[in-house]
XYZ file of C-alpha atoms in Angstrom:
386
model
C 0.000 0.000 0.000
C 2.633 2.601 1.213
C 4.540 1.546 -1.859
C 2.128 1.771 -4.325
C 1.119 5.169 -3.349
C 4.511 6.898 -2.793
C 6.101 4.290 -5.285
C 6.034 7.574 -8.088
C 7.239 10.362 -5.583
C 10.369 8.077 -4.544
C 11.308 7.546 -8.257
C 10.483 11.107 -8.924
C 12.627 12.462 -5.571
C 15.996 9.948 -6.553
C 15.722 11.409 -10.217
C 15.450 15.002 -9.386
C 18.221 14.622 -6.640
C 20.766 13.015 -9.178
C 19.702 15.828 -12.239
C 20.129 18.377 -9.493
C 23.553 16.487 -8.572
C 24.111 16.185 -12.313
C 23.304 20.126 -13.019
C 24.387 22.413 -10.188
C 26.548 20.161 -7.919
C 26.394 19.292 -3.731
C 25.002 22.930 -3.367
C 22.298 22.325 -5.655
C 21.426 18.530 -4.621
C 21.109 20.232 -0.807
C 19.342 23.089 -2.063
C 16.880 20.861 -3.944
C 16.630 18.285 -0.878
C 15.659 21.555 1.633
C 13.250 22.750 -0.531
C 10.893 19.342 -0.391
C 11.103 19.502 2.652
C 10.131 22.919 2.811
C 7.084 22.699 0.475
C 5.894 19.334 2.664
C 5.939 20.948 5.965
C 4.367 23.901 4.717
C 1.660 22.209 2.635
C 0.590 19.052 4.958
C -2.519 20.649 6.180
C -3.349 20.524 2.236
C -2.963 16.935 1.783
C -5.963 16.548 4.693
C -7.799 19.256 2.993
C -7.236 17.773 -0.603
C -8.509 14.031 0.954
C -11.285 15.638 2.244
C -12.719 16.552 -0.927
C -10.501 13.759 -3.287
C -12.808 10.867 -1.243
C -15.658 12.362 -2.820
C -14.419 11.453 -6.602
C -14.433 8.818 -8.445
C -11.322 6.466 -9.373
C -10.990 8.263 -12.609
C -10.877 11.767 -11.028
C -8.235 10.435 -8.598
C -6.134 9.601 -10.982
C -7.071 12.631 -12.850
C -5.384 14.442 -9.766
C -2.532 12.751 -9.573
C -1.591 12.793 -13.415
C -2.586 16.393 -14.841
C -3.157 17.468 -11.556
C 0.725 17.074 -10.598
C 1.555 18.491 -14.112
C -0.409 21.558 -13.342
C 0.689 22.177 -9.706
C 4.297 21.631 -10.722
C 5.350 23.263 -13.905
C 2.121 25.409 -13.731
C 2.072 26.963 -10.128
C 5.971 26.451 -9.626
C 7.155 27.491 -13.276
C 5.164 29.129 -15.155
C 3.146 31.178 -12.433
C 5.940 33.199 -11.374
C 6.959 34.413 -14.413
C 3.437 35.194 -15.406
C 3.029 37.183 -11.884
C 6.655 38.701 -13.362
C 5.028 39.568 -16.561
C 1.915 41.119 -15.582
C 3.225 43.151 -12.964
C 6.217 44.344 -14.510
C 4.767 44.882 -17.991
C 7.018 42.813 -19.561
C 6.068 40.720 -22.521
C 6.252 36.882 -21.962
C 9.794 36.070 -23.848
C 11.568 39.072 -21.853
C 9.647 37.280 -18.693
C 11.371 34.302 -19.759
C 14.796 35.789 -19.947
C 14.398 37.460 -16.589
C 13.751 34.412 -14.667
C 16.798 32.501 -16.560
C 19.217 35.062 -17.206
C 18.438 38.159 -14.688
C 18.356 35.773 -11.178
C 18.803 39.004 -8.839
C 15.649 41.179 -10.720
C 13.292 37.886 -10.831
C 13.468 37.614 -7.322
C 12.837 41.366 -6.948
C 9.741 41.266 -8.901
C 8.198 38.536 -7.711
C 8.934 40.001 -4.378
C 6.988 43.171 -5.062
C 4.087 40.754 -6.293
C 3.784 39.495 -3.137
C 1.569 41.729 -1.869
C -0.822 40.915 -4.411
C -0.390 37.288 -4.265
C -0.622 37.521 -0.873
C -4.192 38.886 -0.956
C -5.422 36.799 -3.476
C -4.474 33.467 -1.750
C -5.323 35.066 1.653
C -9.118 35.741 0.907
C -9.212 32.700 -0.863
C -8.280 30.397 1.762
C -9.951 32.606 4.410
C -13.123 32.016 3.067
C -12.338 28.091 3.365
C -11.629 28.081 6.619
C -14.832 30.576 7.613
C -17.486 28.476 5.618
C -16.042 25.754 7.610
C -16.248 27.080 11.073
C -19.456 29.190 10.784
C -21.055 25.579 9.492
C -23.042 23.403 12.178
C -21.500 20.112 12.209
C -22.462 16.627 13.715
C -18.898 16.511 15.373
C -17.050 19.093 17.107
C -13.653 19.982 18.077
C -13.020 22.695 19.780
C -17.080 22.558 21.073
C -17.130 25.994 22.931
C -15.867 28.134 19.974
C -17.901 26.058 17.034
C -21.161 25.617 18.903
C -21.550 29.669 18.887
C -19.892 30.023 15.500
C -22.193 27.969 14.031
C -24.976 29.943 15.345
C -23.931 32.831 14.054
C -23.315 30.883 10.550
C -26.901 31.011 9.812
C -26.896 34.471 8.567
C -26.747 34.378 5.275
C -23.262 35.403 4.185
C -21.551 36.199 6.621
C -18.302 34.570 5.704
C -17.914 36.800 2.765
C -18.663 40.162 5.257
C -16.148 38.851 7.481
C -13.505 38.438 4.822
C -14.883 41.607 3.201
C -13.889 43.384 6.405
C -10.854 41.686 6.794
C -9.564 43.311 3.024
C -10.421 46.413 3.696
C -8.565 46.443 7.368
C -5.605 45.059 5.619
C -6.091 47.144 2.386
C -6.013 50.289 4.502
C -3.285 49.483 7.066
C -0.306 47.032 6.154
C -0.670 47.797 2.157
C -0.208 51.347 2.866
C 3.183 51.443 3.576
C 4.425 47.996 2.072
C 8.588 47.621 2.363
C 10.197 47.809 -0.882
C 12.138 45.089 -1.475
C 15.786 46.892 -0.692
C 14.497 47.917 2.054
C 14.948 51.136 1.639
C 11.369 53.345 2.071
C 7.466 52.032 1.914
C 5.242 52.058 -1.207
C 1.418 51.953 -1.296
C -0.157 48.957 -2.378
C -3.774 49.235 -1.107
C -5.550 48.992 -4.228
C -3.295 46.064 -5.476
C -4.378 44.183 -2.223
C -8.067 45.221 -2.540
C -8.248 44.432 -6.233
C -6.351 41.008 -5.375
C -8.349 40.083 -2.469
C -11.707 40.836 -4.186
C -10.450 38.627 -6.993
C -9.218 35.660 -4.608
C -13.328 35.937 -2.654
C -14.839 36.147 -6.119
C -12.600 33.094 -7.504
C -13.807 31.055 -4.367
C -17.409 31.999 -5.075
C -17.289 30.944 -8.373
C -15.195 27.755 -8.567
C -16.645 26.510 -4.897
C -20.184 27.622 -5.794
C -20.259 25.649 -9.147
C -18.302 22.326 -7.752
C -20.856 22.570 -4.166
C -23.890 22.960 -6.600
C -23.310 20.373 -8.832
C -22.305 17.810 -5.907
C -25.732 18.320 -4.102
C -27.828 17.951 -7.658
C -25.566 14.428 -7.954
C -26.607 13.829 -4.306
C -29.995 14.500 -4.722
C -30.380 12.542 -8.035
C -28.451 9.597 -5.750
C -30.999 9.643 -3.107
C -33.583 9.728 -5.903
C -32.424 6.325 -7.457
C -32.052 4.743 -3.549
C -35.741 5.706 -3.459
C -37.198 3.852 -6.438
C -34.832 1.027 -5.790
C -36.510 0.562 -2.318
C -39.757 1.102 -4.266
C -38.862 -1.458 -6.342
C -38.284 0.820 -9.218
C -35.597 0.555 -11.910
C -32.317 0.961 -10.701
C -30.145 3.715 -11.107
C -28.134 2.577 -14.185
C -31.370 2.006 -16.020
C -32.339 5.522 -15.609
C -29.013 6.533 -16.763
C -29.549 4.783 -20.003
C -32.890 5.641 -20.274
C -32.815 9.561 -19.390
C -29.847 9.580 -21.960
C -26.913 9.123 -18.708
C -27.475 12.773 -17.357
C -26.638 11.045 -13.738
C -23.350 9.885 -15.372
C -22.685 13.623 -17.147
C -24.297 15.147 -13.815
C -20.962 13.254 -11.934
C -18.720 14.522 -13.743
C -19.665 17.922 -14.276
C -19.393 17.878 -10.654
C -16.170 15.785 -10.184
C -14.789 18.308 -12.813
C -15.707 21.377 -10.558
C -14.420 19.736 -7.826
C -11.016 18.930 -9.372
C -10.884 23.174 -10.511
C -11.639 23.895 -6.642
C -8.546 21.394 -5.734
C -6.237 22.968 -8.030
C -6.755 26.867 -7.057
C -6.984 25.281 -3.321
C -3.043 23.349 -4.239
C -2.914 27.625 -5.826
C -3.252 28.881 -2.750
C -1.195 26.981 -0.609
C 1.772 27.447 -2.982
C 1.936 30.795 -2.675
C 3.739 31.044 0.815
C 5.899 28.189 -0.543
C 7.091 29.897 -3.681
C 7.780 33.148 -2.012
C 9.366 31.455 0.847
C 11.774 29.628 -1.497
C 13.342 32.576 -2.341
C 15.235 33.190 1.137
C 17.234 29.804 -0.230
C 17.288 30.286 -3.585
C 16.114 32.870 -6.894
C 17.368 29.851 -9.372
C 14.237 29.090 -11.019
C 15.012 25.897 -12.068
C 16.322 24.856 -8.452
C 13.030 26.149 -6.976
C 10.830 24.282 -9.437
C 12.405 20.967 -8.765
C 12.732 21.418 -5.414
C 9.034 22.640 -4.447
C 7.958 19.640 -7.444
C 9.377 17.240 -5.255
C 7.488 18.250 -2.178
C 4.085 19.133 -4.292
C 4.866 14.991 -5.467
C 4.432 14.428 -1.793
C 1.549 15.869 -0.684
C -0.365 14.204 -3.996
C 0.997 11.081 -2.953
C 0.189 11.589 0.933
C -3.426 13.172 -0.101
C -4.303 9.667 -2.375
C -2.954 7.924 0.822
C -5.251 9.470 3.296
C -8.250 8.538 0.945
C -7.506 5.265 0.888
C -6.752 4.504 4.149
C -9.948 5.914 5.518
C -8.155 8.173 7.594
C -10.501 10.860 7.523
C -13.712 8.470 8.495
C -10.925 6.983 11.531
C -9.433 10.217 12.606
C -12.862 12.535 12.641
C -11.099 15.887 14.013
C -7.892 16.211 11.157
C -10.354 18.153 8.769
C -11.132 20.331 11.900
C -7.106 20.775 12.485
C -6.377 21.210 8.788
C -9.263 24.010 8.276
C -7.699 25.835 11.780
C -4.302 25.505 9.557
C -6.063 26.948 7.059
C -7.104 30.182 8.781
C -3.620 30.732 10.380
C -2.209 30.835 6.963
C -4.470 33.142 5.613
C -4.269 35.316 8.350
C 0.120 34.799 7.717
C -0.582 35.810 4.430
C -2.509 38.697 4.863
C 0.105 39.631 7.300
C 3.352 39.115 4.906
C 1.737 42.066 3.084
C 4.108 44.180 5.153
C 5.680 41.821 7.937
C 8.576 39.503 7.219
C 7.031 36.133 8.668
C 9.758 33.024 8.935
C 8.855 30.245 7.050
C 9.615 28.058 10.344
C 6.425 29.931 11.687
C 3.794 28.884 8.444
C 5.036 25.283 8.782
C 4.562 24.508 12.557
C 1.814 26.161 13.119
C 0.310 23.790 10.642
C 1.888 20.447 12.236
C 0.934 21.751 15.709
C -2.352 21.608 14.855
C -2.787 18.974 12.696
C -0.881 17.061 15.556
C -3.593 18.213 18.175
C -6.046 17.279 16.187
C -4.769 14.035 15.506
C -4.110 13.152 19.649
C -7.703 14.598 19.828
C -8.901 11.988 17.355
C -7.239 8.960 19.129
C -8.359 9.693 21.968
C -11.650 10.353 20.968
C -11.609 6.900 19.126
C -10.002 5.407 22.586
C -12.487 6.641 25.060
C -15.546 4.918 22.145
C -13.731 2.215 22.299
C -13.700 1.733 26.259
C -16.917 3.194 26.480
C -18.375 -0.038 23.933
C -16.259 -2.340 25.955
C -17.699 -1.768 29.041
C -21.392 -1.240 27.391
C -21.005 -4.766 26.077
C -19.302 -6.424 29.545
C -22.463 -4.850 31.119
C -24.903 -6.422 28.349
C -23.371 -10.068 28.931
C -23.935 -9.969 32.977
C -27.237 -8.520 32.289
C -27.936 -11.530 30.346
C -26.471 -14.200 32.682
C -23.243 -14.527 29.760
């Protein structure tokens, strides 16, 4: 099992250790080797997220993710994306882009710097609004009890998460973007309508791509339930209506497992951010930083596919809780690496502190059920003279 699902990131991580061995030397095998590890520690709260939604999927979507999926979050997010963000913000035209990042090390790490800001808002309100539709949602199970029994109260006005981000923006927009550090840190320069154009776009991005994916996943549930129905009513089953109604349950699926995989790759979007911006305090080689962060992005894939099929989720009922707490902290990081310097060190443990709490909470949870049905059943067998 643990094989077969990391079998392709172990190849991948020996072959990219030996080109970088091959290409830049011991330096650049290290450099490569820190960055996984960087982009792993930084993402893991993904991988639970990712599961959480992957589980939902069919086989072929799955695989979908872990084919074109990888292809897009590595040479699309870790290649390609910079030197877009380079190109639009700089005005430059895509072949001088190019030629920055390759030839020009020193001003590609200077522009994407001055990006940040922008990036920063965009993947901010985007993952802010994860982690507030999460919390202000009632749920069967609770974590932290006396903080989501009141949020979810106050989660049944209408949206709310999308005021509370709104508000958010415009507190950031109008205090750290105003006087942003340039990146020789020499004077401020005012980025508040960069951030407020970027953090609109990040909240309307959500909307759209998790609106779309959430509708089309409850039509596919209610046509599901629909089929259980006339099955029990001795009805045709749901494959016959599927042929007969010309397979719109069978399109319906995978207009919604298609949705679904969009929302996974802005949410991989997101998360990356931090990681590519962070990867500069090692290195502004792009090459080195694509391989590197590739490697770790292999990773999380693998560990996300693994967490599916283990059942991990179903067996360890508060990580989505810890993950979505992850979540927020890293938006709020974000917003606040607008104009604060924030250690990568920071981003990563806060997200394996929690994950990690929520895991102990989760065995124990499982433990005390456990006892508690042990002692239910002891009872049952005196009871019955056993």
């Amino acid at each position: 099992m643990l094989l077969k699902t990391f079998g392709w990131s172990f190849a991948i991580t020996a072959a990219g250790l030996a080109l970088a061995g091959v290409l830049w030397g011991w330096q650049g095998l290290a450099i490569v080797a820190i960055l996984s590890v960087l982009e792993i520690s930084l993402s893991f709260d993904n991988a639970v997220i990712n599961a959480g939604i992957l589980r939902k999927m069919n086989p072929f979507w799955q695989k979908m993710f872990l084919t074109l999926g990888i292809l897009i979050a590595v040479f699309g997010m870790r290649l390609v994306f910079p030197v877009v963000i380079v190109a639009i913000t700089a005005k430059l035209g895509p072949i001088e882009a190019v030629k920055v990042a390759i030839q020009d090390h020193d001003r590609y790490e200077a522009l994407v710097t001055s990006a940040h800001p922008a990036i920063a808002a965009f993947g901010g309100m985007f993952l802010l609004m994860i982690f507030l539709d999460f919390i202000f949602e009632d749920r069967d199970i609770k974590w932290l009890a006396w903080l989501e029994k009141p949020l979810a109260k106050l989660g049944k006005l209408d949206t709310l998460s999308v005021v509370v981000s709104l508000v958010v923006l415009i507190i950031a927009a109008t205090t750290f973007a105003t006087a942003v550090p340039v990146h020789d840190g020499e004077g401020t320069i005012d980025k508040a309508s960069t951030v407020l154009l970027a953090g609109i776009g990040g909240l309307v991005t959500y909307l759209i791509v998790g609106g779309i994916s959430g509708y089309f996943e409850e039509r596919l549930e209610e046509d599901e339930d629909e089929d259980e129905g006339d099955e029990g009513a001795g009805g045709k089953s749901g494959a016959e209506a599927a042929k007969k109604g010309g397979g719109s349950v069978v399109g319906l699926a995978g207009k919604a497992a298609f949705f679904m995989f969009l929302y996974l790759e802005v949410i991989d979007a997101s998360f990356s951010f931090d990681g590519v911006i962070g990867a500069f305090a090692i290195t502004n080689d792009i090459f080195v930083m694509a391989l590197g962060l590739g490697i770790g992005a292999m990773y999380i894939r693998s560990l996300t596919v693994f967490l599916v099929r283990k059942g991990t989720l179903d067996d360890y009922v508060y990580l989505e809780h810890g993950a979505h707490y992850a979540i927020g902290a890293l938006a709020v990081i974000l917003i606040a690496s607008i104009k604060y310097e924030i250690p990568e060190v920071v981003t990563g443990l806060i997200g394996v502190v929690l994950i990690g709490l929520s895991f102990f909470s989760s065995v124990v949870r499982n433990r005390s059920e456990a006892e508690g049905g042990s002692d239910s059943g002891a009872k049952s067998e005196v009871a019955s003279g056993v």
